[in-house]
Short mmCIF file of C-alpha atoms in Angstrom, two decimals:
data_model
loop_
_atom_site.label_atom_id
_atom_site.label_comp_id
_atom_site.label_asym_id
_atom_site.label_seq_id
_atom_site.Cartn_x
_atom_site.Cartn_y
_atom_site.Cartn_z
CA UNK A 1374 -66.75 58.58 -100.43
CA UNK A 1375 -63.80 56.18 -100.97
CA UNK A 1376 -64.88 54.09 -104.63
CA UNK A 1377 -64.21 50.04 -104.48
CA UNK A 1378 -62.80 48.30 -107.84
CA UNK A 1379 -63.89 44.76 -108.33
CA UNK A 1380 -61.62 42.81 -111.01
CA UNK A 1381 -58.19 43.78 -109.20
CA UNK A 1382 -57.18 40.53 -108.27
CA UNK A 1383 -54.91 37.52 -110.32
CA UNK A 1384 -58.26 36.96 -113.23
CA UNK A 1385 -57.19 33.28 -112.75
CA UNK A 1386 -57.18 32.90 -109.30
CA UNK A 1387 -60.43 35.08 -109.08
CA UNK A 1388 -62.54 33.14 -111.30
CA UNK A 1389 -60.97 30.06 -109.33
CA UNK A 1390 -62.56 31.64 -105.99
CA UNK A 1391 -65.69 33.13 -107.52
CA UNK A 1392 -67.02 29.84 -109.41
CA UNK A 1393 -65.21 26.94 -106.56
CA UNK A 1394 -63.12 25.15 -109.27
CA UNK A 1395 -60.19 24.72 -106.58
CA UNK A 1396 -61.29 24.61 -103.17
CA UNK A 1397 -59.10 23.67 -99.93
CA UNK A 1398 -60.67 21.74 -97.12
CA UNK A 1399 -59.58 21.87 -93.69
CA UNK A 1400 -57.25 19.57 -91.97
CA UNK A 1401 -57.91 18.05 -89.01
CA UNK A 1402 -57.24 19.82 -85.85
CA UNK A 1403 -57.79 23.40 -87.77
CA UNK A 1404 -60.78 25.74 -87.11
CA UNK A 1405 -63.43 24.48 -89.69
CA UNK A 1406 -62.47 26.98 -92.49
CA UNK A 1407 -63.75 26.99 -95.71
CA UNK A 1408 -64.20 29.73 -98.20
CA UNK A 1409 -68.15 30.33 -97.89
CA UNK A 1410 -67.28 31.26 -94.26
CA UNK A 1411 -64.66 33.49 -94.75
CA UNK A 1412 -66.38 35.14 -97.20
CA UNK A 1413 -69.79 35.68 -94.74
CA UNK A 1414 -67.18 36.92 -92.37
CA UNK A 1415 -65.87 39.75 -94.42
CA UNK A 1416 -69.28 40.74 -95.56
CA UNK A 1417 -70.56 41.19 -91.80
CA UNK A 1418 -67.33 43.58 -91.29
CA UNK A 1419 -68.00 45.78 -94.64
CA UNK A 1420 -72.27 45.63 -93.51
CA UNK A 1421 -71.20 46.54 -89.70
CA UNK A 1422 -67.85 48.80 -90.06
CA UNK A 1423 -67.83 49.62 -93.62
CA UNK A 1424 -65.50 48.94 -96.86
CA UNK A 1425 -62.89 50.88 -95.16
CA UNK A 1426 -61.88 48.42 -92.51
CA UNK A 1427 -62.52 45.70 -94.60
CA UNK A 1428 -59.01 43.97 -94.49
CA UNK A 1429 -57.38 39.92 -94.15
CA UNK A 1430 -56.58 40.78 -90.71
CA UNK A 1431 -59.99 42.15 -89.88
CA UNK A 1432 -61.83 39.15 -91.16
CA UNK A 1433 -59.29 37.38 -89.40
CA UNK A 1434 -60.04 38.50 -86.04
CA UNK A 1435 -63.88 37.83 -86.19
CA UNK A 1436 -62.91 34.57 -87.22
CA UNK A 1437 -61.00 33.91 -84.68
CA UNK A 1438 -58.00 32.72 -86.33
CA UNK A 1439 -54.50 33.59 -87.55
CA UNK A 1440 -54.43 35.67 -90.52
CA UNK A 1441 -52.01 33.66 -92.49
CA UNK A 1442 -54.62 30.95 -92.09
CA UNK A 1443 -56.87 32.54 -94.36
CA UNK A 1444 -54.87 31.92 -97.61
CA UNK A 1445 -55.39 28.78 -97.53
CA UNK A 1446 -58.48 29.40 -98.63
CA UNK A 1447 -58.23 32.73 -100.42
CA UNK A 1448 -55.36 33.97 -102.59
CA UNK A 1449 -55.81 37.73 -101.16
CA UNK A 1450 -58.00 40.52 -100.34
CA UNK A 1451 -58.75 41.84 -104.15
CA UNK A 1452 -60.03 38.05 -104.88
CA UNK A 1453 -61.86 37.85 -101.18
CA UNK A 1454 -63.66 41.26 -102.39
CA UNK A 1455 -65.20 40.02 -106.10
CA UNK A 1456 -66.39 36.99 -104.10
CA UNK A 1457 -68.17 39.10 -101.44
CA UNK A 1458 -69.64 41.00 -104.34
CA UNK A 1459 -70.89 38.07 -106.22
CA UNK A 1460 -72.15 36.73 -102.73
CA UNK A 1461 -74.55 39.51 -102.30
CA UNK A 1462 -75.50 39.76 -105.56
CA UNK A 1463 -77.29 36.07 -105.15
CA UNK A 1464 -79.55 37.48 -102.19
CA UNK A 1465 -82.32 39.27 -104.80
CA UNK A 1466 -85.18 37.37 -105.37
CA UNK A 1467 -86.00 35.43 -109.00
CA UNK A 1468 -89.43 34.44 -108.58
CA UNK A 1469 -90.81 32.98 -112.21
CA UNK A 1470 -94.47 34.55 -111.93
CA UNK A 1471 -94.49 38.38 -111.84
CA UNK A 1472 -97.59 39.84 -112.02
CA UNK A 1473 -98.03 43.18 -114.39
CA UNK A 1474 -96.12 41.81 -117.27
CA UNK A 1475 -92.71 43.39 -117.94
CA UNK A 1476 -93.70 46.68 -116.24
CA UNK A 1477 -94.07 44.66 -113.06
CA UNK A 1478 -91.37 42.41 -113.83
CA UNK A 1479 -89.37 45.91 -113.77
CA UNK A 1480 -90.34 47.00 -110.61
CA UNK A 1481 -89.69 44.24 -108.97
CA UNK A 1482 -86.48 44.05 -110.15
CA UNK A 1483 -85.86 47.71 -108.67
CA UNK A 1484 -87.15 46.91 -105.42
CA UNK A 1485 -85.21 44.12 -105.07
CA UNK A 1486 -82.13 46.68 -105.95
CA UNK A 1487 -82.92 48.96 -103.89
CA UNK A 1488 -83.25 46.44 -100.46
CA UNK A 1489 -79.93 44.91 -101.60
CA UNK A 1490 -78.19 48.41 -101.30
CA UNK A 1491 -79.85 49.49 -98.52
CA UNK A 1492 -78.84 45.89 -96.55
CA UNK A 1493 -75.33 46.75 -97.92
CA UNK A 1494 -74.57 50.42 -98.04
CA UNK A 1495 -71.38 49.73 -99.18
CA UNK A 1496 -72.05 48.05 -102.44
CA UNK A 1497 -72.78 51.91 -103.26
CA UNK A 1498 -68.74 52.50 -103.24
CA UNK A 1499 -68.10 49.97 -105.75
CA UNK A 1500 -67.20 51.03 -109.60
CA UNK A 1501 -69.55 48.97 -111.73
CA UNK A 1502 -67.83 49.56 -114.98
CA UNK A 1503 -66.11 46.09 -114.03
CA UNK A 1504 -68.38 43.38 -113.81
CA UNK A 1505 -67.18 40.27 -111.04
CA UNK A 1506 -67.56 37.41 -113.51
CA UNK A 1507 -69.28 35.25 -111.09
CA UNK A 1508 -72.15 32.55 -111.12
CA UNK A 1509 -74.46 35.15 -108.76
CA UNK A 1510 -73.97 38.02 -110.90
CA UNK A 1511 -74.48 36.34 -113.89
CA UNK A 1512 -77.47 34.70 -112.85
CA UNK A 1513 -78.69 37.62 -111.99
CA UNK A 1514 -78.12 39.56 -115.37
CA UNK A 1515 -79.90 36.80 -116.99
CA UNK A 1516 -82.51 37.19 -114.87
CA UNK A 1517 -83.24 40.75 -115.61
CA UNK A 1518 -82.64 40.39 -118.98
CA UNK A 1519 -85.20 38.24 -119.31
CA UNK A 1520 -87.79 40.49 -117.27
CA UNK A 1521 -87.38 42.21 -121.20
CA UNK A 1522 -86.82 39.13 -123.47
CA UNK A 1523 -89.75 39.30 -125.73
CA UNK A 1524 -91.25 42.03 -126.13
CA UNK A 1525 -89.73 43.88 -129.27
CA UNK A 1526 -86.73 45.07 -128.15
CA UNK A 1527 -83.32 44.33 -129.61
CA UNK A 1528 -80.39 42.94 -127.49
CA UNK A 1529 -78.80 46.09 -126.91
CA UNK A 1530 -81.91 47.54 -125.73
CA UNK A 1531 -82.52 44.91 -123.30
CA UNK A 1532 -79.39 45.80 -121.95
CA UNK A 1533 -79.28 49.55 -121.83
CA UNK A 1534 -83.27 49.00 -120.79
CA UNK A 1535 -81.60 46.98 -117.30
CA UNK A 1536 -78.47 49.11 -116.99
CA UNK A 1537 -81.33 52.32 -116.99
CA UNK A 1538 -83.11 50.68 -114.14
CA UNK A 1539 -80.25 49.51 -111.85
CA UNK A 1540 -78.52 53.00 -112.16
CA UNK A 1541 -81.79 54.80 -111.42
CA UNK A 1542 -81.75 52.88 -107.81
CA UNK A 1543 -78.16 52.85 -106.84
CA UNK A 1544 -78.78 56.70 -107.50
CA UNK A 1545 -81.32 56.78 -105.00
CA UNK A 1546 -80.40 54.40 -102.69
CA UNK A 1547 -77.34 56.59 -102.41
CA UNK A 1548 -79.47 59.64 -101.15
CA UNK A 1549 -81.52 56.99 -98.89
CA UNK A 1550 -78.36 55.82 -96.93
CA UNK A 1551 -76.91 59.08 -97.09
CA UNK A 1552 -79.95 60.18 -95.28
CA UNK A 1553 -79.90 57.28 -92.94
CA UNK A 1554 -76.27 58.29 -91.96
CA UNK A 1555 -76.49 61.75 -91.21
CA UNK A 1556 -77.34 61.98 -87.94
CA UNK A 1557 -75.10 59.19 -86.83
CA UNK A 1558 -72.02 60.89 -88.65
CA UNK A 1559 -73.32 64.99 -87.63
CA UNK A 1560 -75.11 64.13 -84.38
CA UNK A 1561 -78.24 66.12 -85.70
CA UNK A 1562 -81.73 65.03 -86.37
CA UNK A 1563 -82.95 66.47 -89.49
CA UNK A 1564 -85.44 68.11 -87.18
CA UNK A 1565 -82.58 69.81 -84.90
CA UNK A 1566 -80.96 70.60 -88.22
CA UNK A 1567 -83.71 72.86 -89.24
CA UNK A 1568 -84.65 73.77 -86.04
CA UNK A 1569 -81.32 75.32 -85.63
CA UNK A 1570 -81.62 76.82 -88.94
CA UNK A 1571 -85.32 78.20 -88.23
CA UNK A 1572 -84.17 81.88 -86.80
CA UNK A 1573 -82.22 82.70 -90.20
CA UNK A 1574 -84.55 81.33 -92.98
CA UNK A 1575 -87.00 84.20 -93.05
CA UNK A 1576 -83.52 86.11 -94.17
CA UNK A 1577 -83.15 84.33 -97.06
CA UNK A 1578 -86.46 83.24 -97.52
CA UNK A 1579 -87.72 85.70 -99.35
CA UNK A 1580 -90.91 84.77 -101.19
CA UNK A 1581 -90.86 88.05 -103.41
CA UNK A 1582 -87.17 87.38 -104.55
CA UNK A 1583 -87.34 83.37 -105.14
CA UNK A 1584 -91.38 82.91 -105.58
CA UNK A 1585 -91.71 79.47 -107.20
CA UNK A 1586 -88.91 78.48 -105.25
CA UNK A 1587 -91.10 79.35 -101.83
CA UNK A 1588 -93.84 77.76 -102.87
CA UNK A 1589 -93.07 74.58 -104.01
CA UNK A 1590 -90.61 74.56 -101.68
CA UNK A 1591 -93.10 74.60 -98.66
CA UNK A 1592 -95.70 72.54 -100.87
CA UNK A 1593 -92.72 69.41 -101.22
CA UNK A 1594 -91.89 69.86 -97.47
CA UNK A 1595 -95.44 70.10 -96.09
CA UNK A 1596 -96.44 66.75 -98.50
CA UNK A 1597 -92.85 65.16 -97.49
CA UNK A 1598 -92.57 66.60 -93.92
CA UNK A 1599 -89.46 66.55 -94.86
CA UNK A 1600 -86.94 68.53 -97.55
CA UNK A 1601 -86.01 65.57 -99.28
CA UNK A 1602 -87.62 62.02 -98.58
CA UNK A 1603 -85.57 59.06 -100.42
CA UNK A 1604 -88.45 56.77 -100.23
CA UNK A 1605 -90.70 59.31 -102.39
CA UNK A 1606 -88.03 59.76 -104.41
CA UNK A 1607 -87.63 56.11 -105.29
CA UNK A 1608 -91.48 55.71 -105.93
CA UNK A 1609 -91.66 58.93 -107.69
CA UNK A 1610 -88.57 58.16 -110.18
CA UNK A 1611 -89.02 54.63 -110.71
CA UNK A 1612 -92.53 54.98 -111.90
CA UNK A 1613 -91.07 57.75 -114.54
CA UNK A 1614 -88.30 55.32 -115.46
CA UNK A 1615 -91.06 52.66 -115.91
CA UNK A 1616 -93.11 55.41 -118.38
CA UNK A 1617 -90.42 56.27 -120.56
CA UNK A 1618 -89.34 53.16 -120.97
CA UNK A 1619 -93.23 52.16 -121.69
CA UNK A 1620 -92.80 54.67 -124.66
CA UNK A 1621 -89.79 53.09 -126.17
CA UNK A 1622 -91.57 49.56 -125.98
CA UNK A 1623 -94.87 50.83 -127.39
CA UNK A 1624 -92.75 52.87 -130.35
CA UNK A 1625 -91.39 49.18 -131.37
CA UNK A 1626 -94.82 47.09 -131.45
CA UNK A 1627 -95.69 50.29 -133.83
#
């Protein structure tokens, strides 16, 4: 999988873009461009072709206009691609009233993750070591941070407490649209998968050679009906996240 860096752009010009400090209007007689609209544009190619065909030209063409005409509006393709990051990072939810305290405000945070990735598959192709520096993505830092504020642990804690819970999902969310993808790019159902692998299993299968591996191997498929099932796993790990992290903020009211 091809990785995305955010932050490759002119910082100037980028911050320009991301926060509207300098914004062109159209002239009259022009298609009515702006930048919200080329920016929805190149977020419907990346959702419906992927990050690989993302280019000025591409967005171009759906907009019906000449490339050139788009930088008007936007210095360049590394710029265009922080904004569509910061863009889709303002879709999650920030309701004020969680209920379940900060356990719940923790989950919901994941869930709201997880449906961002799995509306955008290819947010998972972005390096996240660079932040975009954008009103979205800080608003929704803050956000999370404060799902934490409060309740005994210290600032870097918070942090590392948030950065724990958003790795956790774009971990799974990987293996979910992985899944999701694998017929489309093989052009096998899971079931045709194993039913073409039926005939040889009992070859390798050998329940005297690998016997906790034949048990729980049929116990996880027969409870899954499946060999791996991303939506367990999300339920199943986040709820372990959620205990450990429990334990840490029970060790500092102590």
């Amino acid at each position: 999988m091809t990785v995305e860096y955010s932050g490759k752009g002119d910082p100037a010009r980028s911050l320009a873009l991301l926060w509207r400090t300098s914004e062109r209007v159209s002239r009259k007689g022009k298609p009515e461009l702006n930048v919200d609209r080329i920016v929805r544009a190149a977020i419907d190619v990346a959702d419906t072709e992927g990050l690989q065909a993302l280019s000025m030209r591409r967005v171009a063409e759906r907009l019906g206009v000449g490339t050139m005409s788009l930088y008007t509006y936007v210095p360049g393709k590394p710029e265009l691609f922080d904004v569509m990051l910061d863009t889709v990072y303002g879709e999650t939810a920030k309701p004020e009233d969680v209920p379940g305290g900060w356990r719940g405000r923790l989950e919901q945070i994941a869930r709201e993750n997880w449906a961002l990735y799995l509306r955008h598959p290819w947010l998972l192709q972005v390096a996240a070591n660079r932040p975009v520096l954008g009103p979205n993505v800080t608003a929704k830092y803050d956000y999370e941070l404060r799902a934490v504020d409060g309740i005994g642990l210290s600032d870097v804690e918070m942090d590392s407490v948030i950065t724990l819970i958003t790795g956790f999902v774009h971990g799974t969310a990987r293996g979910a649209v992985e899944a999701a993808q694998a017929e489309s790019e093989t052009g096998m159902t899971d079931e045709q998968w194993w039913a073409a692998h039926a005939p040889f299993l009992s070859r390798i299968a050998d329940a005297d050679r690998y016997p906790v591996a034949a048990r729980v191997g049929q116990s996880a498929g027969e409870a899954l009906n499946a060999a791996y099932s991303p939506e367990h796993a999300f339920e199943f790990g986040l709820q372990r996240v959620l205990d450990g992290i429990e334990t840490l903020v029970n060790s500092r009211a102590a």
